[in-house]
PDB file of C-alpha atoms in Angstrom:
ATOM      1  CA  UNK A   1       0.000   0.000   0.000  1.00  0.00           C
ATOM      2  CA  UNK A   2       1.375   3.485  -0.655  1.00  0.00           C
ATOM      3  CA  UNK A   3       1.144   6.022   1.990  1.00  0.00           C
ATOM      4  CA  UNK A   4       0.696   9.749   0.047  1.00  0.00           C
ATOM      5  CA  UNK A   5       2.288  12.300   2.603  1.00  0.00           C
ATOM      6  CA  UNK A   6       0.912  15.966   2.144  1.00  0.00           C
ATOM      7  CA  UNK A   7       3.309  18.685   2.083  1.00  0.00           C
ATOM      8  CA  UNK A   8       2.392  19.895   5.426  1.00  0.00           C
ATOM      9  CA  UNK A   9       3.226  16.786   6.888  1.00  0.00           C
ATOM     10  CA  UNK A  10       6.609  16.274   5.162  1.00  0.00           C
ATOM     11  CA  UNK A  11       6.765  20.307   6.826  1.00  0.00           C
ATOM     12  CA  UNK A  12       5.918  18.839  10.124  1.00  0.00           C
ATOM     13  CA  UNK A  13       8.137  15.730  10.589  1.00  0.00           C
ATOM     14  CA  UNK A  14      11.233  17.970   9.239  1.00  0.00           C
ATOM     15  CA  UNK A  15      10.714  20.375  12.486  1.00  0.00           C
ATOM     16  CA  UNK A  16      10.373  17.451  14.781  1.00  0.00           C
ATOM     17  CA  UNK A  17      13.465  16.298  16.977  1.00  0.00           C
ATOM     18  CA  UNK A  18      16.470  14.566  15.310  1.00  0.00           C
ATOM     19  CA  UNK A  19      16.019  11.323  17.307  1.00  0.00           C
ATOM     20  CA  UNK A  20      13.041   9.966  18.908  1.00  0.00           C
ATOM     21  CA  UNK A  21      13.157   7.112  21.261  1.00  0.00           C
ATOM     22  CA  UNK A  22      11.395   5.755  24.158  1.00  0.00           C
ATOM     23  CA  UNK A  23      14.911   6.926  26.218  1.00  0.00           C
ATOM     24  CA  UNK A  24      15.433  10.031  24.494  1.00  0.00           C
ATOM     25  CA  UNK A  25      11.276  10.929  25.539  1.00  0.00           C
ATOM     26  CA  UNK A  26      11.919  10.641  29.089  1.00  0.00           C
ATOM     27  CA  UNK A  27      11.887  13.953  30.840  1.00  0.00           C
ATOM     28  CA  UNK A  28      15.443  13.070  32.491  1.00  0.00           C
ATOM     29  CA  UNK A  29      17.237  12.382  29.707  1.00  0.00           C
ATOM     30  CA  UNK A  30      16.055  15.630  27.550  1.00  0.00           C
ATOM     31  CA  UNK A  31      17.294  17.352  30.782  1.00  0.00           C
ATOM     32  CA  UNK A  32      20.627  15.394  31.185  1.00  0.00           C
ATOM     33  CA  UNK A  33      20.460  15.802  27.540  1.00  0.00           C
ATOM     34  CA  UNK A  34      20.585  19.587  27.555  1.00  0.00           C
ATOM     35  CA  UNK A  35      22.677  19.712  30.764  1.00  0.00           C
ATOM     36  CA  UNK A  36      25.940  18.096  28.881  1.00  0.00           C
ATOM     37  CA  UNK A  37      24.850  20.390  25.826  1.00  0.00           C
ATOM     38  CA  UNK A  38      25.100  23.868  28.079  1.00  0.00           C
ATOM     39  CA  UNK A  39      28.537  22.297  29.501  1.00  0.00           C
ATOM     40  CA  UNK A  40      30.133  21.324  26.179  1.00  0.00           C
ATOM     41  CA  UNK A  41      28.616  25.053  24.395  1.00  0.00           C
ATOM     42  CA  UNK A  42      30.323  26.640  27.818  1.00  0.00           C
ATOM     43  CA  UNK A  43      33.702  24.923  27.632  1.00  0.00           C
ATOM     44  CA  UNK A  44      33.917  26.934  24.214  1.00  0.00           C
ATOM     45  CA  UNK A  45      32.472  29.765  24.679  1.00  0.00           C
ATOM     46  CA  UNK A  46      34.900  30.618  28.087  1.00  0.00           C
ATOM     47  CA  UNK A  47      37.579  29.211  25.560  1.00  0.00           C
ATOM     48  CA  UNK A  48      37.287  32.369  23.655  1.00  0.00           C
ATOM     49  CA  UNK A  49      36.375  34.589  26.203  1.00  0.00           C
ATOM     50  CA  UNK A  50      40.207  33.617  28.157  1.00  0.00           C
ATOM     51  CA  UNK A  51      41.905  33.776  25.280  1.00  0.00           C
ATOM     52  CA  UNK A  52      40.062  37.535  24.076  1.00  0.00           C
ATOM     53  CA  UNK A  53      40.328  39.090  27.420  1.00  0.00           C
ATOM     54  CA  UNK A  54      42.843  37.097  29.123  1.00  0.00           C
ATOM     55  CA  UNK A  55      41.163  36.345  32.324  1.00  0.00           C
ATOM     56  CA  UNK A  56      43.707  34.784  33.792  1.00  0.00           C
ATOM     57  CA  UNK A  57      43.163  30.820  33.821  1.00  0.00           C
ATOM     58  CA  UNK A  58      44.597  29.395  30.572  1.00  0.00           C
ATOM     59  CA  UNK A  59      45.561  32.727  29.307  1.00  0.00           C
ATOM     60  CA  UNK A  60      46.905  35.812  31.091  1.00  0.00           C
ATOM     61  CA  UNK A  61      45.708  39.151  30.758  1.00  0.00           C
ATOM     62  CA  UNK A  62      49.539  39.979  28.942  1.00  0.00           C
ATOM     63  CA  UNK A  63      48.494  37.384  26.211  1.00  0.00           C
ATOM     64  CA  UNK A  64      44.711  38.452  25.463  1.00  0.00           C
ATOM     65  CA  UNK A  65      43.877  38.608  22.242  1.00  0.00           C
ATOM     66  CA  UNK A  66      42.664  42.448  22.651  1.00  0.00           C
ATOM     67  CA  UNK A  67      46.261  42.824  23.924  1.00  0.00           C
ATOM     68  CA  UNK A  68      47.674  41.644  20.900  1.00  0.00           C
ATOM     69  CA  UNK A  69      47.752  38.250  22.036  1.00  0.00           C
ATOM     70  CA  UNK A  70      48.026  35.466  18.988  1.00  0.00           C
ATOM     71  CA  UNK A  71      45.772  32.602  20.032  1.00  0.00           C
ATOM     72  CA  UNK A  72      46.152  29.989  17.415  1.00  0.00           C
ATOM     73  CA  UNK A  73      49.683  30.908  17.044  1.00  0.00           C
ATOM     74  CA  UNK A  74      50.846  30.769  20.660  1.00  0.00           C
ATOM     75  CA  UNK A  75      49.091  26.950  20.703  1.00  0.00           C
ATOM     76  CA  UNK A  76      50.575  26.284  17.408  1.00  0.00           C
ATOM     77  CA  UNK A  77      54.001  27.458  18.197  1.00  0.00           C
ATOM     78  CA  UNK A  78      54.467  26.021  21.295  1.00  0.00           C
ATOM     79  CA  UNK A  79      56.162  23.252  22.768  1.00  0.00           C
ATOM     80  CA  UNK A  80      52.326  21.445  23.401  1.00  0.00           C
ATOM     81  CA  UNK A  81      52.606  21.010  20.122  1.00  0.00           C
ATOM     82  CA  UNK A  82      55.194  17.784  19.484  1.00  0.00           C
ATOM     83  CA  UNK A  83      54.799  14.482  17.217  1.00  0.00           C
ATOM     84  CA  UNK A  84      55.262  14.087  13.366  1.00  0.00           C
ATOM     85  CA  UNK A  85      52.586  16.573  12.546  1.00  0.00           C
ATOM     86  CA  UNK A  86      54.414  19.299  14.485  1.00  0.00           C
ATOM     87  CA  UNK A  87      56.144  21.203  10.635  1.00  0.00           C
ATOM     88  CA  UNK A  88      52.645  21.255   9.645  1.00  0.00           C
ATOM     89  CA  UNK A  89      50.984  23.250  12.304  1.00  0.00           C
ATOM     90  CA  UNK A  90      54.293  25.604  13.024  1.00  0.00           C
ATOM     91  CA  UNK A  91      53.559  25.841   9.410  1.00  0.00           C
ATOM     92  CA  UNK A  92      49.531  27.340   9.435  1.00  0.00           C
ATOM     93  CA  UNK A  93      50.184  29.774  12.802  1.00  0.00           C
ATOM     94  CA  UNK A  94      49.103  32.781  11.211  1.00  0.00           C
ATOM     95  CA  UNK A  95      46.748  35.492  11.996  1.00  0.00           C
ATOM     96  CA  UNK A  96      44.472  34.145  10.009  1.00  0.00           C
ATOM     97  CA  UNK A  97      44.363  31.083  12.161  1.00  0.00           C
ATOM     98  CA  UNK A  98      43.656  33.602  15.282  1.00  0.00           C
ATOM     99  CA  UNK A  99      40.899  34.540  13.217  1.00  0.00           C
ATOM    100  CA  UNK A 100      39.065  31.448  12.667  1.00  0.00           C
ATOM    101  CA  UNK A 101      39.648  29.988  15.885  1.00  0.00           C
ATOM    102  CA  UNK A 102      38.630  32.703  17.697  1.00  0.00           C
ATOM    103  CA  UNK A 103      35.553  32.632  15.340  1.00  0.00           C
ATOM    104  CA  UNK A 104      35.157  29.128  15.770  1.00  0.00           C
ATOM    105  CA  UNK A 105      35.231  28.933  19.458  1.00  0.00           C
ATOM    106  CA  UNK A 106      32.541  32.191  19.898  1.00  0.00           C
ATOM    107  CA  UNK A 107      30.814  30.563  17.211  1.00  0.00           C
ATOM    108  CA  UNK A 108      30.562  26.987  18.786  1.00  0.00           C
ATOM    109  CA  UNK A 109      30.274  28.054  21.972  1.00  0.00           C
ATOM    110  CA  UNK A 110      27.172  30.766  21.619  1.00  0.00           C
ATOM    111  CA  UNK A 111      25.565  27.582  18.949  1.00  0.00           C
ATOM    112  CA  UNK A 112      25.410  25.126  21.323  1.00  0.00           C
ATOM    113  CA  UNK A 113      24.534  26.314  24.129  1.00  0.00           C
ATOM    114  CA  UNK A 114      21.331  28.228  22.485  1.00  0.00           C
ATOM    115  CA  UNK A 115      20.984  25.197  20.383  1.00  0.00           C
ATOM    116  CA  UNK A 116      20.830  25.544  17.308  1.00  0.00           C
ATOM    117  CA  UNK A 117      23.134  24.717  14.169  1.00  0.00           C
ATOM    118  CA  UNK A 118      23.808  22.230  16.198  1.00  0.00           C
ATOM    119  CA  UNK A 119      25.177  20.037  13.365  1.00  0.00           C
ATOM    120  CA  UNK A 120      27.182  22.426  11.883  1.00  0.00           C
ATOM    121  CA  UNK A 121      28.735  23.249  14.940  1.00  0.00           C
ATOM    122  CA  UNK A 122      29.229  19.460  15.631  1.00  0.00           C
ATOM    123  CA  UNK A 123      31.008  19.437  12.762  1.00  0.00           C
ATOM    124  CA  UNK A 124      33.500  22.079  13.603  1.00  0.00           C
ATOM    125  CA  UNK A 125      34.131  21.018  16.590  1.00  0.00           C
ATOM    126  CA  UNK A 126      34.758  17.856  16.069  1.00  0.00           C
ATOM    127  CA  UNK A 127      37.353  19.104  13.449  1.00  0.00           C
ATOM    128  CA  UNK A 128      39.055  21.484  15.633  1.00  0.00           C
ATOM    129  CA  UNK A 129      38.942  19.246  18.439  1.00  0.00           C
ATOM    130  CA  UNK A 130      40.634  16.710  16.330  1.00  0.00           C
ATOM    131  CA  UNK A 131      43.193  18.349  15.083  1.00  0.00           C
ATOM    132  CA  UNK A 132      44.416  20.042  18.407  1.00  0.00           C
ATOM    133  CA  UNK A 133      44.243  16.119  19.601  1.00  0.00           C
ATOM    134  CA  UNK A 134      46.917  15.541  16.211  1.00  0.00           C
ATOM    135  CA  UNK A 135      49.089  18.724  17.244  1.00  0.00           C
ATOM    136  CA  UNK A 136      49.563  17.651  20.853  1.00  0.00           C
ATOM    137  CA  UNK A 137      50.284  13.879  19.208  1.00  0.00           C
ATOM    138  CA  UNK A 138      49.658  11.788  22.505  1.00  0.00           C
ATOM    139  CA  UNK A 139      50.668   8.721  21.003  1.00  0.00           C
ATOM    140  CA  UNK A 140      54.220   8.679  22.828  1.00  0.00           C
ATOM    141  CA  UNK A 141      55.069   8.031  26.142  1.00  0.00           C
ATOM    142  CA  UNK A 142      55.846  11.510  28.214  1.00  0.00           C
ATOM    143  CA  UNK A 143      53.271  13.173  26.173  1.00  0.00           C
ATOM    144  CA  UNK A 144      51.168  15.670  28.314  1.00  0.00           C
ATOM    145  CA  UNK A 145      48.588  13.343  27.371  1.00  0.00           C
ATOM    146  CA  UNK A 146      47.534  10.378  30.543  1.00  0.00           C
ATOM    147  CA  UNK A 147      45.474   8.648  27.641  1.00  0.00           C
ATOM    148  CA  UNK A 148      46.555   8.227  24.134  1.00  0.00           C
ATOM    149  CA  UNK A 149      43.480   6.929  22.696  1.00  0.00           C
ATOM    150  CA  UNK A 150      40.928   8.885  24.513  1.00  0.00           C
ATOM    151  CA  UNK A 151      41.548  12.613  26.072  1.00  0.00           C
ATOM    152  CA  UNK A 152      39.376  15.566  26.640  1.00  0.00           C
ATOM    153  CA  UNK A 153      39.743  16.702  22.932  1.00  0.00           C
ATOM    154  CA  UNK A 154      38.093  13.848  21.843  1.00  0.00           C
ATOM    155  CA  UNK A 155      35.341  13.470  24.420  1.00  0.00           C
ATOM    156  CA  UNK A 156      34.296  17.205  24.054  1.00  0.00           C
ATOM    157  CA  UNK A 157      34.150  16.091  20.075  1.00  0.00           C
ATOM    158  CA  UNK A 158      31.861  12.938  21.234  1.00  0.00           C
ATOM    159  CA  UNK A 159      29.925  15.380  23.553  1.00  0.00           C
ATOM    160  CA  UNK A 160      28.924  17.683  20.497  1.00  0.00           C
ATOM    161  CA  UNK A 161      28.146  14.878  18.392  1.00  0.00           C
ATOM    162  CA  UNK A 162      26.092  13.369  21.375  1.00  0.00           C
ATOM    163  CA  UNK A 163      23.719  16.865  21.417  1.00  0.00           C
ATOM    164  CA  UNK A 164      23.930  17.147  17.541  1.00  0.00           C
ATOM    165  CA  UNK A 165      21.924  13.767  16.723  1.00  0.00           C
ATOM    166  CA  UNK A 166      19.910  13.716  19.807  1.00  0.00           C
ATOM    167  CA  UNK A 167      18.224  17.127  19.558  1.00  0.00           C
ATOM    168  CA  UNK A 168      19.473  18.262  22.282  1.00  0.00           C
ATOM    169  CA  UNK A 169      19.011  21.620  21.412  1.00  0.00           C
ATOM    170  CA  UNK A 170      14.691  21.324  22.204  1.00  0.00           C
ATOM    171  CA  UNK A 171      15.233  21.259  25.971  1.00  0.00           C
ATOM    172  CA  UNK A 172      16.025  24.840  27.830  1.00  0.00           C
ATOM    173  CA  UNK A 173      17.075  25.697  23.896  1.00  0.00           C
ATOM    174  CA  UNK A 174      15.615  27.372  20.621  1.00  0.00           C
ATOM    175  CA  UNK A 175      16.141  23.861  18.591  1.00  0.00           C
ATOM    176  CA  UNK A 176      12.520  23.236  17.749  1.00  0.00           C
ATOM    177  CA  UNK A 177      11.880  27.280  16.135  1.00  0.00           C
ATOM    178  CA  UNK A 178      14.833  27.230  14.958  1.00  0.00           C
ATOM    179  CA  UNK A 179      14.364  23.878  12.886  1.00  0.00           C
ATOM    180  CA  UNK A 180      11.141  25.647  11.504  1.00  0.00           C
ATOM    181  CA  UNK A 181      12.436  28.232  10.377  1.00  0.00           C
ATOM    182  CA  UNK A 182      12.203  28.466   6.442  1.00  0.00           C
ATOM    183  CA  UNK A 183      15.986  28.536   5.765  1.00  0.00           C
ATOM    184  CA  UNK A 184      16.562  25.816   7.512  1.00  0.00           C
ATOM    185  CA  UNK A 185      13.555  23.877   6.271  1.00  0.00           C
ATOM    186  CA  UNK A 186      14.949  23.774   3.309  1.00  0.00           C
ATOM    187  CA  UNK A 187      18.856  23.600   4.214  1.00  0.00           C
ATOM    188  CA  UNK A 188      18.764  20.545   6.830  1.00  0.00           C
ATOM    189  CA  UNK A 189      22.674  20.773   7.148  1.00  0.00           C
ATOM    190  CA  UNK A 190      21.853  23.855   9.734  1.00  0.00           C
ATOM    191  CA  UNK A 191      20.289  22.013  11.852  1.00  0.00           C
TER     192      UNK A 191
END
């Protein structure tokens, strides 16, 4: 038998949550849910706001961006940064790299935790998360890495995906309007 949808419909089960399970529809979970989604959005969101106005816990005021701090470059350039890959990011420190991290951490950080574009922003996190995994190259003993398989980089990366496919966004977030808005209606990859 063949099962016409109407376009209202089709409208209707685009706006409704990413994942839908008997777990995922228990108050708790939405909550614990959103809980690990405000964390994860805050852990990049302070990142930029240290490193912009040097506030004194990973970055001090002398190094603040606004002072004329480099963020991307001071990473890059350091001695954090060891392992094979180590020519290649000495090699992209540039301003430009301040730029776009600095964009990409305000960017994540203010996404997730209202919410929305959560995929996108599960995307580039997981891709800057990654690669700052790769430039600190804990795959040798001594590394400031404890666990070479598994660190923070690549559980904050797990923790965006995690919010991304689980519409996380809906609970104590604008994920539901923002998934009916028109735009992204039609362009599901800002979701």
């Amino acid at each position: 038998m063949t099962t016409i949808t109407s376009p209202a419909a089709r409208d209707t089960a685009a706006a409704t949550p990413l994942a839908s399970t008997a777990a995922l529809d228990r108050p708790v979970a939405r909550r614990s849910l959103a809980l690990l989604r405000l964390a994860t959005g805050f852990i990049f969101l302070w990142a930029f706001l240290d490193k912009t106005f040097g506030l004194g816990f990973s970055t001090p005021a002398e190094r603040a961006w606004v002072n004329g701090g480099t963020p991307s470059q001071g990473f890059l350039g350091s001695e954090a940064v060891t392992g094979p890959l180590q020519p290649f990011f000495a090699g992209i420190a540039s301003p430009a790299t301040d730029v776009l991290f600095m964009l990409g951490m305000l960017g994540i950080g203010l996404a997730v935790m209202l919410g929305i574009g959560l995929r996108i922003s599960a995307v580039a996190g997981t891709v800057i998360m990654v690669l700052m995994y790769l430039a600190e190259w804990p795959f040798t003993a001594g590394a400031a890495s404890t666990n070479p398989a598994v660190d923070y980089h690549i559980i904050y990366a797990l923790a965006l995906i995690v919010v991304a496919t689980t519409a996380a966004g809906d609970t104590w977030g604008f994920g539901a309007a923002w998934r009916r808005l028109p735009i992204v209606r039609t362009q599901h990859w800002l979701f």
